[in-house]
């Protein structure tokens, strides 16, 4: 347990804490694991470092709001704490997986994202498939960061198979790290939303968080780790089998992929498609199938995905008639 003190500066404590400490007490309710007291212009926080970091970022956001608008209402406070523009019900804390940088609430925002969160509580191996933009990988990484913060695991390992869509890593300049880093950039982007830059840099330097191509997993036993394999539709059967058998004690594995984006020479060789067929009945393995309704990018992405799905169905029917 550590202690941290945060100054509210020259703001009138009544304006910031509320008459009778109404706003301050509401703030305390949102962080029940922390001991929070106010002494004049100082807020004193005691508790776990990870929880204090979240509260600190929230208080910073509240102070910024006050200095910008010269006021802080209860509604303002709730909006900043809950990011109520995301939810229909701003009181819904159940959707929050964790608070990321600047106090940003990282949420399970769709039914299937919530399903993934719920199934992760009781299953050590999960498969999440669906179209681009449905949030399957982002949600999985949020679960991994939460597990690390809660000390449920000692490290996070993120991986992708090195299969490129019409490109070759061999033609990219630089050493191996420089070649694969751009390919793994989406994983870095997600982590950057959830972990402060300096801490993320430290985690990567000390291998508390590892990001590497799938080939680096061979021969390892992954204990006490939250492991995510992204773009798993581009694994072969043997590659996915190799990855799954790396699972060690106190480990949680999440495999994500998009069946419509297989870049292998023969789509039938996909290890993800094969795993769906043969692993469904094993207890402790859960499956979540995302769809276009889960897409939370630009509204046009949903329409694009639907158009491609419709065209794919037409081609399948045409192929069946020809056969």
mmCIF file of C-alpha atoms in Angstrom:
data_model
loop_
_atom_site.group_PDB
_atom_site.id
_atom_site.type_symbol
_atom_site.label_atom_id
_atom_site.label_comp_id
_atom_site.label_asym_id
_atom_site.label_seq_id
_atom_site.Cartn_x
_atom_site.Cartn_y
_atom_site.Cartn_z
ATOM 1 C CA UNK A 1 0.000 0.000 0.000
ATOM 2 C CA UNK A 2 1.296 3.470 -0.901
ATOM 3 C CA UNK A 3 0.169 7.043 -0.268
ATOM 4 C CA UNK A 4 -0.134 9.893 -2.741
ATOM 5 C CA UNK A 5 -1.163 13.515 -2.271
ATOM 6 C CA UNK A 6 -2.825 15.611 -4.972
ATOM 7 C CA UNK A 7 -3.267 19.381 -4.678
ATOM 8 C CA UNK A 8 -6.352 21.086 -6.106
ATOM 9 C CA UNK A 9 -4.423 24.373 -6.105
ATOM 10 C CA UNK A 10 -6.249 27.624 -5.496
ATOM 11 C CA UNK A 11 -9.721 26.222 -6.213
ATOM 12 C CA UNK A 12 -12.247 26.881 -3.438
ATOM 13 C CA UNK A 13 -12.648 23.438 -1.754
ATOM 14 C CA UNK A 14 -16.432 23.930 -1.515
ATOM 15 C CA UNK A 15 -16.610 24.440 -5.306
ATOM 16 C CA UNK A 16 -14.591 21.294 -5.963
ATOM 17 C CA UNK A 17 -15.797 18.987 -3.173
ATOM 18 C CA UNK A 18 -19.381 20.240 -3.112
ATOM 19 C CA UNK A 19 -21.506 21.545 -0.241
ATOM 20 C CA UNK A 20 -21.318 18.973 2.540
ATOM 21 C CA UNK A 21 -18.679 17.135 0.456
ATOM 22 C CA UNK A 22 -21.393 15.757 -1.863
ATOM 23 C CA UNK A 23 -19.146 15.603 -4.942
ATOM 24 C CA UNK A 24 -16.150 14.356 -2.950
ATOM 25 C CA UNK A 25 -18.239 11.546 -1.417
ATOM 26 C CA UNK A 26 -19.453 10.561 -4.874
ATOM 27 C CA UNK A 27 -15.830 10.398 -6.029
ATOM 28 C CA UNK A 28 -15.044 8.097 -3.091
ATOM 29 C CA UNK A 29 -17.926 5.783 -4.006
ATOM 30 C CA UNK A 30 -16.365 5.166 -7.421
ATOM 31 C CA UNK A 31 -13.094 4.004 -5.852
ATOM 32 C CA UNK A 32 -14.111 1.776 -2.904
ATOM 33 C CA UNK A 33 -10.700 0.042 -2.785
ATOM 34 C CA UNK A 34 -8.936 3.306 -1.925
ATOM 35 C CA UNK A 35 -8.862 5.337 1.274
ATOM 36 C CA UNK A 36 -9.473 8.933 0.148
ATOM 37 C CA UNK A 37 -9.466 11.928 2.484
ATOM 38 C CA UNK A 38 -9.506 15.674 1.876
ATOM 39 C CA UNK A 39 -7.551 18.192 3.919
ATOM 40 C CA UNK A 40 -8.011 21.699 2.601
ATOM 41 C CA UNK A 41 -6.495 21.914 -0.863
ATOM 42 C CA UNK A 42 -5.003 18.404 -0.678
ATOM 43 C CA UNK A 43 -6.504 15.030 -1.522
ATOM 44 C CA UNK A 44 -4.725 12.156 0.245
ATOM 45 C CA UNK A 45 -5.019 8.711 -1.339
ATOM 46 C CA UNK A 46 -3.917 5.379 0.127
ATOM 47 C CA UNK A 47 -4.079 2.036 -1.639
ATOM 48 C CA UNK A 48 -2.608 -0.028 -4.456
ATOM 49 C CA UNK A 49 -0.455 1.851 -6.990
ATOM 50 C CA UNK A 50 -2.515 0.773 -10.015
ATOM 51 C CA UNK A 51 -5.783 1.984 -8.445
ATOM 52 C CA UNK A 52 -4.173 5.271 -7.351
ATOM 53 C CA UNK A 53 -2.962 5.876 -10.928
ATOM 54 C CA UNK A 54 -6.528 5.602 -12.194
ATOM 55 C CA UNK A 55 -7.900 7.967 -9.554
ATOM 56 C CA UNK A 56 -5.049 10.425 -10.147
ATOM 57 C CA UNK A 57 -5.871 10.591 -13.841
ATOM 58 C CA UNK A 58 -9.554 11.131 -13.030
ATOM 59 C CA UNK A 59 -8.807 13.970 -10.594
ATOM 60 C CA UNK A 60 -6.534 15.548 -13.217
ATOM 61 C CA UNK A 61 -9.421 15.436 -15.712
ATOM 62 C CA UNK A 62 -11.768 16.981 -13.133
ATOM 63 C CA UNK A 63 -9.300 19.780 -12.408
ATOM 64 C CA UNK A 64 -8.826 20.456 -16.120
ATOM 65 C CA UNK A 65 -12.599 20.664 -16.542
ATOM 66 C CA UNK A 66 -12.891 23.117 -13.624
ATOM 67 C CA UNK A 67 -10.123 25.386 -14.912
ATOM 68 C CA UNK A 68 -11.648 25.395 -18.387
ATOM 69 C CA UNK A 69 -15.264 26.093 -17.370
ATOM 70 C CA UNK A 70 -14.772 27.572 -13.872
ATOM 71 C CA UNK A 71 -17.271 25.088 -12.455
ATOM 72 C CA UNK A 72 -17.745 21.387 -11.686
ATOM 73 C CA UNK A 73 -21.278 20.062 -11.291
ATOM 74 C CA UNK A 74 -22.319 16.595 -10.131
ATOM 75 C CA UNK A 75 -23.324 15.876 -13.740
ATOM 76 C CA UNK A 76 -19.859 16.945 -14.958
ATOM 77 C CA UNK A 77 -18.231 14.687 -12.379
ATOM 78 C CA UNK A 78 -20.348 11.669 -13.388
ATOM 79 C CA UNK A 79 -19.677 12.293 -17.071
ATOM 80 C CA UNK A 80 -15.918 12.396 -16.540
ATOM 81 C CA UNK A 81 -15.934 9.338 -14.270
ATOM 82 C CA UNK A 82 -18.226 7.261 -16.444
ATOM 83 C CA UNK A 83 -17.723 8.712 -19.934
ATOM 84 C CA UNK A 84 -21.514 8.727 -20.252
ATOM 85 C CA UNK A 85 -21.402 9.617 -23.950
ATOM 86 C CA UNK A 86 -20.561 5.935 -24.567
ATOM 87 C CA UNK A 87 -23.429 4.427 -22.609
ATOM 88 C CA UNK A 88 -27.165 4.896 -22.709
ATOM 89 C CA UNK A 89 -27.104 4.581 -18.924
ATOM 90 C CA UNK A 90 -24.244 6.625 -17.405
ATOM 91 C CA UNK A 91 -24.607 4.745 -14.111
ATOM 92 C CA UNK A 92 -23.665 1.454 -15.771
ATOM 93 C CA UNK A 93 -20.305 0.541 -14.296
ATOM 94 C CA UNK A 94 -20.607 -3.101 -15.380
ATOM 95 C CA UNK A 95 -19.347 -2.279 -18.881
ATOM 96 C CA UNK A 96 -16.056 -0.763 -17.634
ATOM 97 C CA UNK A 97 -13.157 -3.209 -18.007
ATOM 98 C CA UNK A 98 -10.560 -0.732 -16.728
ATOM 99 C CA UNK A 99 -9.629 2.932 -16.806
ATOM 100 C CA UNK A 100 -6.895 3.728 -19.294
ATOM 101 C CA UNK A 101 -4.772 6.815 -19.936
ATOM 102 C CA UNK A 102 -6.194 10.147 -18.741
ATOM 103 C CA UNK A 103 -8.891 8.202 -16.951
ATOM 104 C CA UNK A 104 -10.446 7.002 -20.195
ATOM 105 C CA UNK A 105 -12.989 4.271 -19.485
ATOM 106 C CA UNK A 106 -12.193 1.177 -21.560
ATOM 107 C CA UNK A 107 -15.545 -0.528 -21.948
ATOM 108 C CA UNK A 108 -17.189 -3.620 -23.332
ATOM 109 C CA UNK A 109 -19.492 -1.618 -25.585
ATOM 110 C CA UNK A 110 -21.454 -4.298 -27.447
ATOM 111 C CA UNK A 111 -23.240 -7.532 -26.436
ATOM 112 C CA UNK A 112 -20.479 -9.760 -27.823
ATOM 113 C CA UNK A 113 -17.723 -7.689 -26.216
ATOM 114 C CA UNK A 114 -19.545 -8.149 -22.899
ATOM 115 C CA UNK A 115 -19.926 -11.840 -23.618
ATOM 116 C CA UNK A 116 -16.162 -12.119 -24.107
ATOM 117 C CA UNK A 117 -15.568 -10.373 -20.767
ATOM 118 C CA UNK A 118 -18.031 -12.648 -18.959
ATOM 119 C CA UNK A 119 -16.701 -15.876 -20.482
ATOM 120 C CA UNK A 120 -13.130 -14.866 -19.628
ATOM 121 C CA UNK A 121 -14.013 -15.104 -15.941
ATOM 122 C CA UNK A 122 -14.662 -18.846 -16.102
ATOM 123 C CA UNK A 123 -12.663 -20.074 -19.096
ATOM 124 C CA UNK A 124 -8.895 -20.179 -19.572
ATOM 125 C CA UNK A 125 -9.030 -20.513 -23.361
ATOM 126 C CA UNK A 126 -11.237 -18.339 -25.541
ATOM 127 C CA UNK A 127 -11.732 -17.972 -29.275
ATOM 128 C CA UNK A 128 -13.116 -14.657 -30.572
ATOM 129 C CA UNK A 129 -13.821 -14.352 -34.290
ATOM 130 C CA UNK A 130 -15.466 -11.662 -36.347
ATOM 131 C CA UNK A 131 -14.999 -8.756 -38.761
ATOM 132 C CA UNK A 132 -12.532 -5.884 -38.552
ATOM 133 C CA UNK A 133 -13.565 -3.155 -36.158
ATOM 134 C CA UNK A 134 -15.710 -5.356 -33.923
ATOM 135 C CA UNK A 135 -13.382 -4.833 -30.963
ATOM 136 C CA UNK A 136 -12.437 -8.456 -30.339
ATOM 137 C CA UNK A 137 -8.670 -7.850 -30.049
ATOM 138 C CA UNK A 138 -9.050 -4.523 -28.234
ATOM 139 C CA UNK A 139 -11.351 -6.108 -25.645
ATOM 140 C CA UNK A 140 -8.961 -9.040 -25.192
ATOM 141 C CA UNK A 141 -6.015 -6.677 -24.625
ATOM 142 C CA UNK A 142 -8.071 -4.706 -22.088
ATOM 143 C CA UNK A 143 -8.738 -7.946 -20.202
ATOM 144 C CA UNK A 144 -5.014 -8.725 -20.287
ATOM 145 C CA UNK A 145 -4.037 -5.293 -18.914
ATOM 146 C CA UNK A 146 -6.673 -5.612 -16.189
ATOM 147 C CA UNK A 147 -5.337 -9.050 -15.205
ATOM 148 C CA UNK A 148 -1.807 -7.639 -15.010
ATOM 149 C CA UNK A 149 -2.929 -4.688 -12.871
ATOM 150 C CA UNK A 150 -4.812 -7.041 -10.541
ATOM 151 C CA UNK A 151 -1.719 -9.287 -10.328
ATOM 152 C CA UNK A 152 -3.675 -12.254 -11.667
ATOM 153 C CA UNK A 153 -0.811 -12.768 -14.140
ATOM 154 C CA UNK A 154 2.849 -11.743 -14.168
ATOM 155 C CA UNK A 155 3.109 -10.862 -17.851
ATOM 156 C CA UNK A 156 1.229 -10.261 -21.088
ATOM 157 C CA UNK A 157 2.273 -11.904 -24.342
ATOM 158 C CA UNK A 158 0.816 -10.701 -27.647
ATOM 159 C CA UNK A 159 1.514 -12.459 -30.911
ATOM 160 C CA UNK A 160 0.596 -12.611 -34.584
ATOM 161 C CA UNK A 161 1.504 -15.048 -37.359
ATOM 162 C CA UNK A 162 3.928 -13.473 -39.832
ATOM 163 C CA UNK A 163 1.705 -13.823 -42.886
ATOM 164 C CA UNK A 164 1.351 -10.678 -44.947
ATOM 165 C CA UNK A 165 -1.507 -9.724 -47.252
ATOM 166 C CA UNK A 166 0.354 -9.450 -50.561
ATOM 167 C CA UNK A 167 3.577 -8.169 -48.978
ATOM 168 C CA UNK A 168 6.844 -9.710 -47.845
ATOM 169 C CA UNK A 169 8.630 -8.814 -44.613
ATOM 170 C CA UNK A 170 11.896 -9.716 -46.320
ATOM 171 C CA UNK A 171 11.704 -6.641 -48.537
ATOM 172 C CA UNK A 172 11.239 -4.248 -45.601
ATOM 173 C CA UNK A 173 14.369 -2.394 -44.440
ATOM 174 C CA UNK A 174 16.060 -2.898 -41.071
ATOM 175 C CA UNK A 175 16.671 -5.740 -38.621
ATOM 176 C CA UNK A 176 14.014 -8.258 -37.560
ATOM 177 C CA UNK A 177 12.542 -5.976 -34.870
ATOM 178 C CA UNK A 178 12.269 -3.095 -37.336
ATOM 179 C CA UNK A 179 10.628 -5.425 -39.862
ATOM 180 C CA UNK A 180 7.978 -6.836 -37.532
ATOM 181 C CA UNK A 181 7.202 -3.745 -35.410
ATOM 182 C CA UNK A 182 4.986 -2.104 -38.091
ATOM 183 C CA UNK A 183 3.161 -5.419 -38.533
ATOM 184 C CA UNK A 184 2.474 -5.581 -34.794
ATOM 185 C CA UNK A 185 1.587 -1.868 -34.531
ATOM 186 C CA UNK A 186 -2.161 -2.418 -33.880
ATOM 187 C CA UNK A 187 -1.231 -4.228 -30.666
ATOM 188 C CA UNK A 188 0.999 -1.344 -29.575
ATOM 189 C CA UNK A 189 -1.826 1.095 -30.353
ATOM 190 C CA UNK A 190 -4.273 -0.731 -28.083
ATOM 191 C CA UNK A 191 -1.751 -0.918 -25.237
ATOM 192 C CA UNK A 192 -1.010 2.805 -25.633
ATOM 193 C CA UNK A 193 -4.657 3.586 -24.853
ATOM 194 C CA UNK A 194 -4.480 1.680 -21.578
ATOM 195 C CA UNK A 195 -0.985 2.119 -20.120
ATOM 196 C CA UNK A 196 0.946 5.385 -19.598
ATOM 197 C CA UNK A 197 3.815 5.741 -22.126
ATOM 198 C CA UNK A 198 6.662 5.534 -19.598
ATOM 199 C CA UNK A 199 5.195 2.501 -17.849
ATOM 200 C CA UNK A 200 4.518 0.777 -21.178
ATOM 201 C CA UNK A 201 8.112 1.426 -22.193
ATOM 202 C CA UNK A 202 9.304 -0.128 -18.912
ATOM 203 C CA UNK A 203 7.019 -3.134 -19.327
ATOM 204 C CA UNK A 204 8.321 -3.762 -22.840
ATOM 205 C CA UNK A 205 11.952 -3.312 -21.771
ATOM 206 C CA UNK A 206 11.588 -5.818 -18.921
ATOM 207 C CA UNK A 207 9.471 -8.332 -20.900
ATOM 208 C CA UNK A 208 6.492 -7.916 -18.574
ATOM 209 C CA UNK A 209 4.753 -7.226 -21.874
ATOM 210 C CA UNK A 210 6.086 -9.112 -24.888
ATOM 211 C CA UNK A 211 4.976 -8.574 -28.482
ATOM 212 C CA UNK A 212 6.403 -11.054 -30.956
ATOM 213 C CA UNK A 213 5.660 -13.075 -34.111
ATOM 214 C CA UNK A 214 4.113 -16.504 -33.600
ATOM 215 C CA UNK A 215 7.359 -18.283 -34.542
ATOM 216 C CA UNK A 216 8.906 -16.975 -31.298
ATOM 217 C CA UNK A 217 6.454 -19.081 -29.271
ATOM 218 C CA UNK A 218 7.884 -22.431 -30.353
ATOM 219 C CA UNK A 219 9.473 -24.408 -27.521
ATOM 220 C CA UNK A 220 8.179 -22.147 -24.748
ATOM 221 C CA UNK A 221 5.914 -22.934 -21.795
ATOM 222 C CA UNK A 222 3.875 -19.858 -20.886
ATOM 223 C CA UNK A 223 3.086 -19.806 -17.157
ATOM 224 C CA UNK A 224 1.363 -17.005 -15.185
ATOM 225 C CA UNK A 225 0.648 -15.144 -18.416
ATOM 226 C CA UNK A 226 -2.238 -13.626 -20.339
ATOM 227 C CA UNK A 227 -1.516 -14.605 -23.929
ATOM 228 C CA UNK A 228 -3.295 -13.273 -27.018
ATOM 229 C CA UNK A 229 -2.848 -14.595 -30.538
ATOM 230 C CA UNK A 230 -4.225 -12.087 -33.033
ATOM 231 C CA UNK A 231 -4.982 -12.684 -36.750
ATOM 232 C CA UNK A 232 -5.180 -16.410 -36.003
ATOM 233 C CA UNK A 233 -7.020 -17.086 -39.261
ATOM 234 C CA UNK A 234 -3.566 -16.951 -40.869
ATOM 235 C CA UNK A 235 -2.126 -19.776 -38.785
ATOM 236 C CA UNK A 236 -1.808 -23.267 -40.236
ATOM 237 C CA UNK A 237 -3.189 -26.211 -38.289
ATOM 238 C CA UNK A 238 0.267 -27.123 -36.984
ATOM 239 C CA UNK A 239 1.060 -23.536 -35.996
ATOM 240 C CA UNK A 240 -2.126 -23.151 -33.983
ATOM 241 C CA UNK A 241 -1.639 -26.546 -32.354
ATOM 242 C CA UNK A 242 1.899 -25.486 -31.414
ATOM 243 C CA UNK A 243 0.595 -22.235 -29.925
ATOM 244 C CA UNK A 244 -2.206 -23.843 -27.930
ATOM 245 C CA UNK A 245 0.160 -26.399 -26.433
ATOM 246 C CA UNK A 246 2.353 -23.592 -25.028
ATOM 247 C CA UNK A 247 -0.304 -23.058 -22.341
ATOM 248 C CA UNK A 248 1.214 -23.333 -18.878
ATOM 249 C CA UNK A 249 0.053 -23.083 -15.269
ATOM 250 C CA UNK A 250 -2.115 -20.068 -14.336
ATOM 251 C CA UNK A 251 -2.290 -18.932 -17.953
ATOM 252 C CA UNK A 252 -5.181 -17.499 -19.928
ATOM 253 C CA UNK A 253 -5.212 -17.655 -23.729
ATOM 254 C CA UNK A 254 -7.377 -15.639 -26.132
ATOM 255 C CA UNK A 255 -7.254 -16.364 -29.867
ATOM 256 C CA UNK A 256 -8.766 -13.774 -32.204
ATOM 257 C CA UNK A 257 -9.272 -13.776 -35.942
ATOM 258 C CA UNK A 258 -11.472 -13.015 -38.908
ATOM 259 C CA UNK A 259 -12.512 -16.008 -41.005
ATOM 260 C CA UNK A 260 -13.191 -13.737 -43.995
ATOM 261 C CA UNK A 261 -9.602 -12.411 -44.040
ATOM 262 C CA UNK A 262 -7.578 -15.608 -44.530
ATOM 263 C CA UNK A 263 -4.346 -14.779 -46.399
ATOM 264 C CA UNK A 264 -3.034 -18.349 -46.657
ATOM 265 C CA UNK A 265 -2.644 -19.803 -50.171
ATOM 266 C CA UNK A 266 -5.442 -22.270 -49.374
ATOM 267 C CA UNK A 267 -8.187 -21.035 -47.053
ATOM 268 C CA UNK A 268 -8.928 -24.603 -45.984
ATOM 269 C CA UNK A 269 -5.489 -24.751 -44.311
ATOM 270 C CA UNK A 270 -6.482 -22.179 -41.678
ATOM 271 C CA UNK A 271 -5.801 -23.463 -38.171
ATOM 272 C CA UNK A 272 -8.542 -21.232 -36.774
ATOM 273 C CA UNK A 273 -11.224 -22.798 -38.964
ATOM 274 C CA UNK A 274 -9.977 -26.265 -38.009
ATOM 275 C CA UNK A 275 -9.883 -25.445 -34.264
ATOM 276 C CA UNK A 276 -13.496 -24.281 -34.352
ATOM 277 C CA UNK A 277 -14.514 -27.697 -35.659
ATOM 278 C CA UNK A 278 -12.615 -29.917 -33.233
ATOM 279 C CA UNK A 279 -12.438 -27.973 -29.926
ATOM 280 C CA UNK A 280 -16.056 -26.914 -29.428
ATOM 281 C CA UNK A 281 -16.954 -29.612 -26.906
ATOM 282 C CA UNK A 282 -13.966 -29.258 -24.578
ATOM 283 C CA UNK A 283 -14.879 -27.886 -21.172
ATOM 284 C CA UNK A 284 -12.980 -24.701 -20.302
ATOM 285 C CA UNK A 285 -12.837 -23.477 -23.904
ATOM 286 C CA UNK A 286 -15.297 -20.761 -24.922
ATOM 287 C CA UNK A 287 -16.200 -19.307 -28.309
ATOM 288 C CA UNK A 288 -17.539 -15.843 -29.150
ATOM 289 C CA UNK A 289 -18.540 -14.988 -32.702
ATOM 290 C CA UNK A 290 -18.623 -11.234 -33.338
ATOM 291 C CA UNK A 291 -20.566 -9.803 -36.284
ATOM 292 C CA UNK A 292 -21.283 -6.523 -38.061
ATOM 293 C CA UNK A 293 -23.451 -5.326 -35.161
ATOM 294 C CA UNK A 294 -20.317 -5.173 -32.992
ATOM 295 C CA UNK A 295 -18.434 -2.810 -35.298
ATOM 296 C CA UNK A 296 -17.735 0.457 -33.501
ATOM 297 C CA UNK A 297 -15.629 2.237 -36.122
ATOM 298 C CA UNK A 298 -17.029 4.674 -38.691
ATOM 299 C CA UNK A 299 -20.643 3.822 -39.624
ATOM 300 C CA UNK A 300 -19.518 3.077 -43.197
ATOM 301 C CA UNK A 301 -17.395 0.146 -41.985
ATOM 302 C CA UNK A 302 -20.566 -1.760 -41.074
ATOM 303 C CA UNK A 303 -21.991 -1.200 -44.542
ATOM 304 C CA UNK A 304 -18.707 -2.221 -46.186
ATOM 305 C CA UNK A 305 -18.544 -5.468 -44.180
ATOM 306 C CA UNK A 306 -22.179 -6.278 -45.027
ATOM 307 C CA UNK A 307 -21.546 -5.658 -48.735
ATOM 308 C CA UNK A 308 -18.546 -8.007 -48.767
ATOM 309 C CA UNK A 309 -20.469 -10.661 -46.815
ATOM 310 C CA UNK A 310 -23.355 -10.456 -49.284
ATOM 311 C CA UNK A 311 -20.991 -10.763 -52.249
ATOM 312 C CA UNK A 312 -19.237 -13.709 -50.579
ATOM 313 C CA UNK A 313 -22.551 -15.509 -50.128
ATOM 314 C CA UNK A 314 -23.357 -14.982 -53.813
ATOM 315 C CA UNK A 315 -20.000 -16.431 -54.869
ATOM 316 C CA UNK A 316 -20.457 -19.452 -52.583
ATOM 317 C CA UNK A 317 -23.894 -20.186 -54.072
ATOM 318 C CA UNK A 318 -22.517 -19.775 -57.591
ATOM 319 C CA UNK A 319 -19.672 -22.192 -56.774
ATOM 320 C CA UNK A 320 -22.135 -24.732 -55.346
ATOM 321 C CA UNK A 321 -24.219 -24.615 -58.561
ATOM 322 C CA UNK A 322 -21.124 -25.151 -60.663
ATOM 323 C CA UNK A 323 -20.067 -28.139 -58.553
#
